[in-house]
Amino acid sequence: MEALDIARWQFGITTVYHFFFVPVTIGLVFLVAMLQTAWHRTGNEKYLRLTRFYGKLFLINFALGIATGIVQEFQFGMNWSDYSRFVGDVFGAPLAIEGLLAFFLESTFLGLWIFGWDRLRPAVHLVCIWLAAIGTVLSAYFILAANSFMQNPVGYRLDEESGRAELTDFWAVMTNKVVLVTFPHTIFACFMVGGAVVAGVGLWQMLRGPRRDDEEEREAFRTAVRLGAVVLLVAGAGTMVSGDFQGKVMTEVQPMKMAAAEGLYEDEAPASFSLLTVGTLDGSEPLFEVKIPRLLSFLGTGTWDGEVRGVDSLQEEYEQRFGPGEYAPNIPVTYWTFRAMITAGGLAMVGGAWLLWATRRRRLPSLATWEGRWLLRTAVVLPFLPLVASSFGWIFTEMGRQPWVVFGLMETSAGVSPGVSAGEALTTLVGFTALYAALAVVEFRLLLTYIRKGLPDADPPELVDDPDAPLAFAY
């Protein structure tokens, strides 16, 4: 393997691994804020116990997310220095603001929330968790704005002397049509993950938790299950609607990606959406297909008889615009990741609806029954379904852009660091992968340990007037 291939594998592995933590963090922090708000308004201690229980899971995930996110920044200079040099003037602006504004907002108020239970007034303490939640969303927006420049470059000029893209319109970058549709789609997907985690963990506690016979604890987790399921379903609907808008923008700015998502080689009007396709080994000819007529036309153009461009005609057009080369991404990867994203997300919504139905009564079926056993299986699988859907969505987004690292401006092969050998790239690939595997074991063990303990005692905070008293860590 060449250094380019290894660098791409390394970036893919570390990025997908880091993204496991992102939707959990964004989704959970808002649900924790909602639970604390319920406690603040009602005084019901079950909401305080749920806030501390899920808050602890959120903090574990947040800590690992920071550690893995730092590596993302270093990779640009380590393996992708030519890319960084080319796009740094544009790409660096939103990332710098994300670090200086959004991340510091997020981390500062999260620190106040962690240590301020007995130092801040309840209303001020509640504001801290909401500001931390807003910080996570702002971070997501700035990062997505930077990524959207890679999908649809705007607000720049090319300096022929330096060979760099230079920022000319920061507002154009921040209001890129791609980020305007990608941001709500991503945030709704994060809420799906957060809702699934809350619902799945709560249901497991009701069925197998250490104090599942404690009526007070069962009722608290029933509340969590129903809250998580409602958030999952509402966010799922938002994800579908925003995904529809995203598909139309994608067809406009990256028609090759839409063609690859469908495995469509010839222009079609109207175009059908295939639920399942079995093709030749090179993916160029279908052997068996199950299709929904006209659906691809609607997804891509907003009309039921619109034309969707195929890979072959786009390849000819790109050769005329950019010169000889292969401009189609890996068709099997884009085709199946697109469908895996939709399938996993749809199954998560089905699971959420079932949990909402199953918990309509206060007593769940016994584990001795088939319904009880399947509920337990759902509780275990549910948190992973929207998380897997989000990961497949990002793989599709990034792989579907290939062979471009910045669409239409720089090919991926031109962005790799020229001074990094294949052996050096392989060493860091193995090292990072092994380290991340170890961190995954640590995170999973920590989460399981604290999940198995069940709800903490309510122990309502009491304000401490002595400024010299040690800070209390409420978890």
Short mmCIF file of N, CA and C in Angstrom, two decimals, residues 95-235:
data_model
loop_
_atom_site.label_atom_id
_atom_site.label_comp_id
_atom_site.label_asym_id
_atom_site.label_seq_id
_atom_site.Cartn_x
_atom_site.Cartn_y
_atom_site.Cartn_z
N LEU A 95 -12.67 26.63 12.13
CA LEU A 95 -12.12 25.77 13.16
C LEU A 95 -11.54 26.58 14.31
N ALA A 96 -10.91 27.72 14.00
CA ALA A 96 -10.37 28.56 15.05
C ALA A 96 -11.48 29.13 15.92
N ILE A 97 -12.56 29.57 15.29
CA ILE A 97 -13.69 30.11 16.05
C ILE A 97 -14.33 29.00 16.88
N GLU A 98 -14.38 27.80 16.32
CA GLU A 98 -14.94 26.68 17.08
C GLU A 98 -14.14 26.44 18.35
N GLY A 99 -12.82 26.51 18.24
CA GLY A 99 -11.99 26.27 19.41
C GLY A 99 -12.03 27.41 20.41
N LEU A 100 -11.98 28.66 19.90
CA LEU A 100 -11.89 29.82 20.78
C LEU A 100 -13.24 30.21 21.37
N LEU A 101 -14.32 29.97 20.65
CA LEU A 101 -15.64 30.39 21.12
C LEU A 101 -16.47 29.22 21.61
N ALA A 102 -16.82 28.32 20.68
CA ALA A 102 -17.78 27.27 21.01
C ALA A 102 -17.23 26.29 22.03
N PHE A 103 -16.00 25.81 21.81
CA PHE A 103 -15.46 24.80 22.72
C PHE A 103 -15.23 25.37 24.12
N PHE A 104 -14.74 26.62 24.18
CA PHE A 104 -14.52 27.22 25.49
C PHE A 104 -15.84 27.51 26.20
N LEU A 105 -16.86 27.89 25.46
CA LEU A 105 -18.20 28.05 26.03
C LEU A 105 -18.68 26.72 26.60
N GLU A 106 -18.52 25.71 25.80
CA GLU A 106 -18.95 24.37 26.20
C GLU A 106 -18.20 23.87 27.43
N SER A 107 -16.88 23.93 27.39
CA SER A 107 -16.07 23.36 28.47
C SER A 107 -16.15 24.19 29.75
N THR A 108 -16.20 25.52 29.62
CA THR A 108 -16.25 26.38 30.80
C THR A 108 -17.54 26.15 31.59
N PHE A 109 -18.65 26.19 30.91
CA PHE A 109 -19.92 26.04 31.63
C PHE A 109 -20.17 24.60 32.04
N LEU A 110 -19.56 23.65 31.33
CA LEU A 110 -19.67 22.27 31.78
C LEU A 110 -18.90 22.10 33.09
N GLY A 111 -17.73 22.73 33.19
CA GLY A 111 -16.97 22.67 34.44
C GLY A 111 -17.74 23.30 35.60
N LEU A 112 -18.39 24.44 35.32
CA LEU A 112 -19.21 25.06 36.36
C LEU A 112 -20.36 24.15 36.77
N TRP A 113 -20.92 23.45 35.80
CA TRP A 113 -22.03 22.54 36.11
C TRP A 113 -21.56 21.36 36.95
N ILE A 114 -20.40 20.82 36.63
CA ILE A 114 -19.91 19.65 37.36
C ILE A 114 -19.64 19.99 38.82
N PHE A 115 -18.94 21.10 39.05
CA PHE A 115 -18.49 21.43 40.40
C PHE A 115 -19.37 22.47 41.11
N GLY A 116 -20.43 22.90 40.44
CA GLY A 116 -21.22 23.98 41.02
C GLY A 116 -22.52 23.59 41.66
N TRP A 117 -22.72 22.29 41.90
CA TRP A 117 -24.00 21.87 42.48
C TRP A 117 -24.27 22.54 43.82
N ASP A 118 -23.26 22.67 44.65
CA ASP A 118 -23.47 23.26 45.97
C ASP A 118 -22.88 24.67 46.08
N ARG A 119 -22.47 25.26 44.95
CA ARG A 119 -21.88 26.60 44.96
C ARG A 119 -22.73 27.61 44.19
N LEU A 120 -23.53 27.14 43.25
CA LEU A 120 -24.34 28.04 42.43
C LEU A 120 -25.81 27.89 42.79
N ARG A 121 -26.51 28.99 42.65
CA ARG A 121 -27.96 28.91 42.84
C ARG A 121 -28.56 27.95 41.81
N PRO A 122 -29.64 27.24 42.16
CA PRO A 122 -30.20 26.24 41.23
C PRO A 122 -30.47 26.77 39.83
N ALA A 123 -31.02 27.98 39.74
CA ALA A 123 -31.32 28.53 38.41
C ALA A 123 -30.05 28.78 37.62
N VAL A 124 -29.01 29.32 38.28
CA VAL A 124 -27.74 29.58 37.61
C VAL A 124 -27.08 28.26 37.19
N HIS A 125 -27.15 27.28 38.07
CA HIS A 125 -26.58 25.97 37.77
C HIS A 125 -27.28 25.35 36.57
N LEU A 126 -28.59 25.51 36.48
CA LEU A 126 -29.34 24.99 35.34
C LEU A 126 -28.92 25.69 34.05
N VAL A 127 -28.72 26.99 34.12
CA VAL A 127 -28.29 27.74 32.94
C VAL A 127 -26.95 27.21 32.42
N CYS A 128 -26.09 26.78 33.34
CA CYS A 128 -24.76 26.29 32.94
C CYS A 128 -24.87 25.08 32.02
N ILE A 129 -25.75 24.13 32.34
CA ILE A 129 -25.84 22.93 31.51
C ILE A 129 -26.46 23.27 30.15
N TRP A 130 -27.39 24.25 30.13
CA TRP A 130 -27.96 24.65 28.84
C TRP A 130 -26.93 25.38 27.98
N LEU A 131 -26.09 26.20 28.60
CA LEU A 131 -25.04 26.88 27.83
C LEU A 131 -24.01 25.88 27.31
N ALA A 132 -23.70 24.87 28.12
CA ALA A 132 -22.80 23.82 27.64
C ALA A 132 -23.41 23.09 26.46
N ALA A 133 -24.72 22.83 26.53
CA ALA A 133 -25.40 22.16 25.42
C ALA A 133 -25.37 23.01 24.16
N ILE A 134 -25.63 24.32 24.33
CA ILE A 134 -25.57 25.23 23.18
C ILE A 134 -24.16 25.25 22.60
N GLY A 135 -23.15 25.18 23.47
CA GLY A 135 -21.77 25.14 23.00
C GLY A 135 -21.49 23.94 22.11
N THR A 136 -22.05 22.77 22.45
CA THR A 136 -21.83 21.59 21.61
C THR A 136 -22.43 21.79 20.22
N VAL A 137 -23.59 22.43 20.16
CA VAL A 137 -24.24 22.66 18.87
C VAL A 137 -23.45 23.69 18.05
N LEU A 138 -22.96 24.74 18.71
CA LEU A 138 -22.14 25.72 17.99
C LEU A 138 -20.87 25.07 17.45
N SER A 139 -20.25 24.21 18.26
CA SER A 139 -19.06 23.50 17.78
C SER A 139 -19.39 22.70 16.53
N ALA A 140 -20.52 22.01 16.56
CA ALA A 140 -20.92 21.21 15.41
C ALA A 140 -21.11 22.09 14.18
N TYR A 141 -21.70 23.28 14.36
CA TYR A 141 -21.96 24.13 13.19
C TYR A 141 -20.65 24.60 12.55
N PHE A 142 -19.70 25.06 13.34
CA PHE A 142 -18.44 25.55 12.78
C PHE A 142 -17.67 24.42 12.08
N ILE A 143 -17.68 23.24 12.68
CA ILE A 143 -16.98 22.11 12.07
C ILE A 143 -17.66 21.70 10.77
N LEU A 144 -18.99 21.68 10.78
CA LEU A 144 -19.72 21.33 9.56
C LEU A 144 -19.54 22.39 8.48
N ALA A 145 -19.40 23.65 8.88
CA ALA A 145 -19.14 24.70 7.88
C ALA A 145 -17.80 24.46 7.19
N ALA A 146 -16.80 24.05 7.98
CA ALA A 146 -15.49 23.74 7.39
C ALA A 146 -15.60 22.54 6.45
N ASN A 147 -16.30 21.50 6.90
CA ASN A 147 -16.46 20.32 6.05
C ASN A 147 -17.26 20.63 4.79
N SER A 148 -18.25 21.52 4.91
CA SER A 148 -19.09 21.84 3.75
C SER A 148 -18.30 22.56 2.67
N PHE A 149 -17.24 23.29 3.07
CA PHE A 149 -16.38 23.89 2.06
C PHE A 149 -15.72 22.81 1.22
N MET A 150 -15.40 21.67 1.81
CA MET A 150 -14.83 20.56 1.06
C MET A 150 -15.84 19.97 0.09
N GLN A 151 -17.12 20.05 0.43
CA GLN A 151 -18.16 19.50 -0.44
C GLN A 151 -18.57 20.49 -1.53
N ASN A 152 -18.58 21.78 -1.16
CA ASN A 152 -19.04 22.82 -2.09
C ASN A 152 -18.27 24.11 -1.81
N PRO A 153 -17.10 24.29 -2.43
CA PRO A 153 -16.25 25.45 -2.12
C PRO A 153 -16.93 26.77 -2.49
N VAL A 154 -17.00 27.68 -1.51
CA VAL A 154 -17.56 29.02 -1.73
C VAL A 154 -16.73 30.01 -0.93
N GLY A 155 -16.86 31.30 -1.27
CA GLY A 155 -16.23 32.36 -0.49
C GLY A 155 -14.72 32.37 -0.53
N TYR A 156 -14.13 32.06 -1.65
CA TYR A 156 -12.67 31.96 -1.75
C TYR A 156 -12.21 32.47 -3.11
N ARG A 157 -10.90 32.65 -3.22
CA ARG A 157 -10.27 32.87 -4.52
C ARG A 157 -8.98 32.07 -4.55
N LEU A 158 -8.58 31.65 -5.73
CA LEU A 158 -7.34 30.90 -5.88
C LEU A 158 -6.18 31.86 -6.18
N ASP A 159 -5.17 31.80 -5.34
CA ASP A 159 -3.95 32.58 -5.56
C ASP A 159 -3.01 31.72 -6.39
N GLU A 160 -2.84 32.08 -7.65
CA GLU A 160 -2.03 31.27 -8.55
C GLU A 160 -0.56 31.26 -8.15
N GLU A 161 -0.10 32.35 -7.57
CA GLU A 161 1.32 32.42 -7.20
C GLU A 161 1.64 31.46 -6.06
N SER A 162 0.81 31.44 -5.02
CA SER A 162 1.06 30.56 -3.88
C SER A 162 0.39 29.20 -4.03
N GLY A 163 -0.56 29.09 -4.96
CA GLY A 163 -1.26 27.83 -5.15
C GLY A 163 -2.18 27.50 -3.98
N ARG A 164 -2.74 28.54 -3.34
CA ARG A 164 -3.60 28.33 -2.18
C ARG A 164 -4.97 28.94 -2.41
N ALA A 165 -5.97 28.38 -1.73
CA ALA A 165 -7.29 29.00 -1.69
C ALA A 165 -7.30 30.01 -0.55
N GLU A 166 -7.71 31.23 -0.85
CA GLU A 166 -7.71 32.28 0.16
C GLU A 166 -9.13 32.74 0.42
N LEU A 167 -9.43 32.93 1.71
CA LEU A 167 -10.77 33.32 2.13
C LEU A 167 -11.08 34.75 1.68
N THR A 168 -12.22 34.92 1.01
CA THR A 168 -12.66 36.25 0.58
C THR A 168 -14.02 36.62 1.19
N ASP A 169 -14.80 35.65 1.59
CA ASP A 169 -16.14 35.93 2.12
C ASP A 169 -16.46 34.92 3.21
N PHE A 170 -16.17 35.30 4.46
CA PHE A 170 -16.41 34.40 5.58
C PHE A 170 -17.90 34.08 5.72
N TRP A 171 -18.75 35.05 5.47
CA TRP A 171 -20.19 34.83 5.59
C TRP A 171 -20.67 33.79 4.57
N ALA A 172 -20.09 33.81 3.38
CA ALA A 172 -20.47 32.81 2.37
C ALA A 172 -20.11 31.40 2.84
N VAL A 173 -18.96 31.26 3.50
CA VAL A 173 -18.56 29.96 4.03
C VAL A 173 -19.53 29.52 5.12
N MET A 174 -19.94 30.44 5.99
CA MET A 174 -20.81 30.08 7.10
C MET A 174 -22.26 29.86 6.67
N THR A 175 -22.64 30.36 5.49
CA THR A 175 -24.01 30.15 4.99
C THR A 175 -24.01 29.31 3.72
N ASN A 176 -22.96 28.53 3.54
CA ASN A 176 -22.90 27.59 2.43
C ASN A 176 -24.18 26.76 2.39
N LYS A 177 -24.79 26.60 1.23
CA LYS A 177 -26.04 25.87 1.14
C LYS A 177 -25.92 24.44 1.66
N VAL A 178 -24.70 23.89 1.59
CA VAL A 178 -24.49 22.52 2.10
C VAL A 178 -24.58 22.49 3.62
N VAL A 179 -23.95 23.45 4.30
CA VAL A 179 -24.00 23.44 5.76
C VAL A 179 -25.41 23.76 6.26
N LEU A 180 -26.16 24.55 5.52
CA LEU A 180 -27.51 24.90 5.96
C LEU A 180 -28.44 23.70 5.96
N VAL A 181 -28.16 22.69 5.14
CA VAL A 181 -28.99 21.47 5.18
C VAL A 181 -28.32 20.35 5.97
N THR A 182 -26.99 20.36 6.00
CA THR A 182 -26.28 19.31 6.73
C THR A 182 -26.41 19.49 8.24
N PHE A 183 -26.37 20.73 8.71
CA PHE A 183 -26.42 20.98 10.14
C PHE A 183 -27.69 20.45 10.80
N PRO A 184 -28.90 20.81 10.33
CA PRO A 184 -30.08 20.25 10.99
C PRO A 184 -30.16 18.74 10.87
N HIS A 185 -29.72 18.19 9.73
CA HIS A 185 -29.75 16.73 9.55
C HIS A 185 -28.85 16.05 10.58
N THR A 186 -27.66 16.61 10.79
CA THR A 186 -26.72 16.04 11.75
C THR A 186 -27.23 16.17 13.19
N ILE A 187 -27.77 17.34 13.55
CA ILE A 187 -28.25 17.55 14.92
C ILE A 187 -29.45 16.67 15.22
N PHE A 188 -30.36 16.54 14.27
CA PHE A 188 -31.49 15.62 14.49
C PHE A 188 -30.99 14.19 14.69
N ALA A 189 -29.98 13.80 13.92
CA ALA A 189 -29.41 12.46 14.09
C ALA A 189 -28.79 12.30 15.47
N CYS A 190 -28.15 13.37 15.97
CA CYS A 190 -27.57 13.32 17.33
C CYS A 190 -28.66 13.14 18.38
N PHE A 191 -29.79 13.84 18.21
CA PHE A 191 -30.89 13.69 19.14
C PHE A 191 -31.46 12.27 19.09
N MET A 192 -31.46 11.67 17.90
CA MET A 192 -31.87 10.27 17.81
C MET A 192 -30.97 9.38 18.66
N VAL A 193 -29.66 9.62 18.58
CA VAL A 193 -28.72 8.82 19.36
C VAL A 193 -28.94 9.05 20.85
N GLY A 194 -29.06 10.32 21.27
CA GLY A 194 -29.28 10.62 22.68
C GLY A 194 -30.55 9.99 23.20
N GLY A 195 -31.64 10.10 22.43
CA GLY A 195 -32.90 9.50 22.84
C GLY A 195 -32.80 7.99 22.94
N ALA A 196 -32.10 7.36 22.00
CA ALA A 196 -31.95 5.91 22.02
C ALA A 196 -31.12 5.45 23.21
N VAL A 197 -30.07 6.19 23.56
CA VAL A 197 -29.26 5.84 24.73
C VAL A 197 -30.09 5.92 26.01
N VAL A 198 -30.80 7.03 26.18
CA VAL A 198 -31.62 7.20 27.38
C VAL A 198 -32.69 6.12 27.46
N ALA A 199 -33.38 5.85 26.35
CA ALA A 199 -34.45 4.86 26.36
C ALA A 199 -33.91 3.44 26.54
N GLY A 200 -32.84 3.11 25.83
CA GLY A 200 -32.30 1.76 25.91
C GLY A 200 -31.75 1.43 27.28
N VAL A 201 -30.99 2.35 27.85
CA VAL A 201 -30.43 2.12 29.19
C VAL A 201 -31.55 2.07 30.23
N GLY A 202 -32.53 2.96 30.10
CA GLY A 202 -33.64 2.95 31.04
C GLY A 202 -34.44 1.66 30.99
N LEU A 203 -34.68 1.15 29.77
CA LEU A 203 -35.42 -0.11 29.65
C LEU A 203 -34.62 -1.28 30.23
N TRP A 204 -33.32 -1.29 30.00
CA TRP A 204 -32.49 -2.36 30.58
C TRP A 204 -32.58 -2.31 32.10
N GLN A 205 -32.55 -1.14 32.67
CA GLN A 205 -32.66 -1.01 34.12
C GLN A 205 -34.00 -1.55 34.62
N MET A 206 -35.06 -1.32 33.87
CA MET A 206 -36.38 -1.81 34.28
C MET A 206 -36.48 -3.32 34.21
N LEU A 207 -35.71 -3.92 33.28
CA LEU A 207 -35.81 -5.37 33.09
C LEU A 207 -34.74 -6.16 33.85
N ARG A 208 -33.52 -5.59 33.91
CA ARG A 208 -32.41 -6.34 34.50
C ARG A 208 -31.60 -5.55 35.52
N GLY A 209 -32.01 -4.33 35.84
CA GLY A 209 -31.24 -3.48 36.73
C GLY A 209 -31.14 -4.03 38.13
N PRO A 210 -30.18 -3.53 38.91
CA PRO A 210 -29.96 -4.07 40.26
C PRO A 210 -31.14 -3.83 41.20
N ARG A 211 -31.93 -2.78 40.94
CA ARG A 211 -33.07 -2.48 41.81
C ARG A 211 -34.35 -2.42 40.99
N ARG A 212 -34.52 -3.37 40.09
CA ARG A 212 -35.69 -3.36 39.22
C ARG A 212 -37.00 -3.62 39.98
N ASP A 213 -36.90 -4.17 41.22
CA ASP A 213 -38.11 -4.38 42.02
C ASP A 213 -38.46 -3.17 42.86
N ASP A 214 -37.61 -2.15 42.85
CA ASP A 214 -37.88 -0.91 43.57
C ASP A 214 -38.86 -0.08 42.74
N GLU A 215 -40.07 0.08 43.26
CA GLU A 215 -41.12 0.75 42.49
C GLU A 215 -40.74 2.18 42.14
N GLU A 216 -40.10 2.89 43.06
CA GLU A 216 -39.71 4.26 42.80
C GLU A 216 -38.68 4.35 41.68
N GLU A 217 -37.72 3.42 41.70
CA GLU A 217 -36.69 3.43 40.66
C GLU A 217 -37.27 3.00 39.31
N ARG A 218 -38.17 2.02 39.34
CA ARG A 218 -38.81 1.58 38.09
C ARG A 218 -39.58 2.74 37.45
N GLU A 219 -40.29 3.50 38.27
CA GLU A 219 -41.07 4.61 37.75
C GLU A 219 -40.15 5.69 37.16
N ALA A 220 -39.02 5.92 37.82
CA ALA A 220 -38.08 6.91 37.30
C ALA A 220 -37.55 6.47 35.94
N PHE A 221 -37.16 5.21 35.81
CA PHE A 221 -36.62 4.76 34.52
C PHE A 221 -37.72 4.65 33.46
N ARG A 222 -38.95 4.38 33.88
CA ARG A 222 -40.05 4.40 32.91
C ARG A 222 -40.19 5.80 32.31
N THR A 223 -40.05 6.82 33.15
CA THR A 223 -40.07 8.20 32.65
C THR A 223 -38.95 8.43 31.65
N ALA A 224 -37.75 7.92 31.97
CA ALA A 224 -36.61 8.09 31.07
C ALA A 224 -36.83 7.37 29.74
N VAL A 225 -37.40 6.15 29.81
CA VAL A 225 -37.65 5.39 28.58
C VAL A 225 -38.61 6.15 27.68
N ARG A 226 -39.68 6.65 28.24
CA ARG A 226 -40.68 7.33 27.44
C ARG A 226 -40.16 8.66 26.90
N LEU A 227 -39.38 9.38 27.70
CA LEU A 227 -38.77 10.61 27.21
C LEU A 227 -37.82 10.30 26.06
N GLY A 228 -36.94 9.31 26.24
CA GLY A 228 -35.99 8.96 25.19
C GLY A 228 -36.67 8.50 23.92
N ALA A 229 -37.75 7.71 24.06
CA ALA A 229 -38.45 7.21 22.88
C ALA A 229 -39.12 8.34 22.12
N VAL A 230 -39.73 9.30 22.84
CA VAL A 230 -40.37 10.43 22.17
C VAL A 230 -39.33 11.27 21.43
N VAL A 231 -38.20 11.55 22.09
CA VAL A 231 -37.13 12.32 21.44
C VAL A 231 -36.62 11.58 20.21
N LEU A 232 -36.46 10.27 20.32
CA LEU A 232 -35.99 9.46 19.20
C LEU A 232 -36.94 9.56 18.02
N LEU A 233 -38.24 9.47 18.26
CA LEU A 233 -39.21 9.50 17.17
C LEU A 233 -39.32 10.88 16.55
N VAL A 234 -39.37 11.91 17.39
CA VAL A 234 -39.47 13.28 16.85
C VAL A 234 -38.20 13.63 16.06
N ALA A 235 -37.04 13.28 16.63
CA ALA A 235 -35.78 13.56 15.93
C ALA A 235 -35.67 12.73 14.66
#
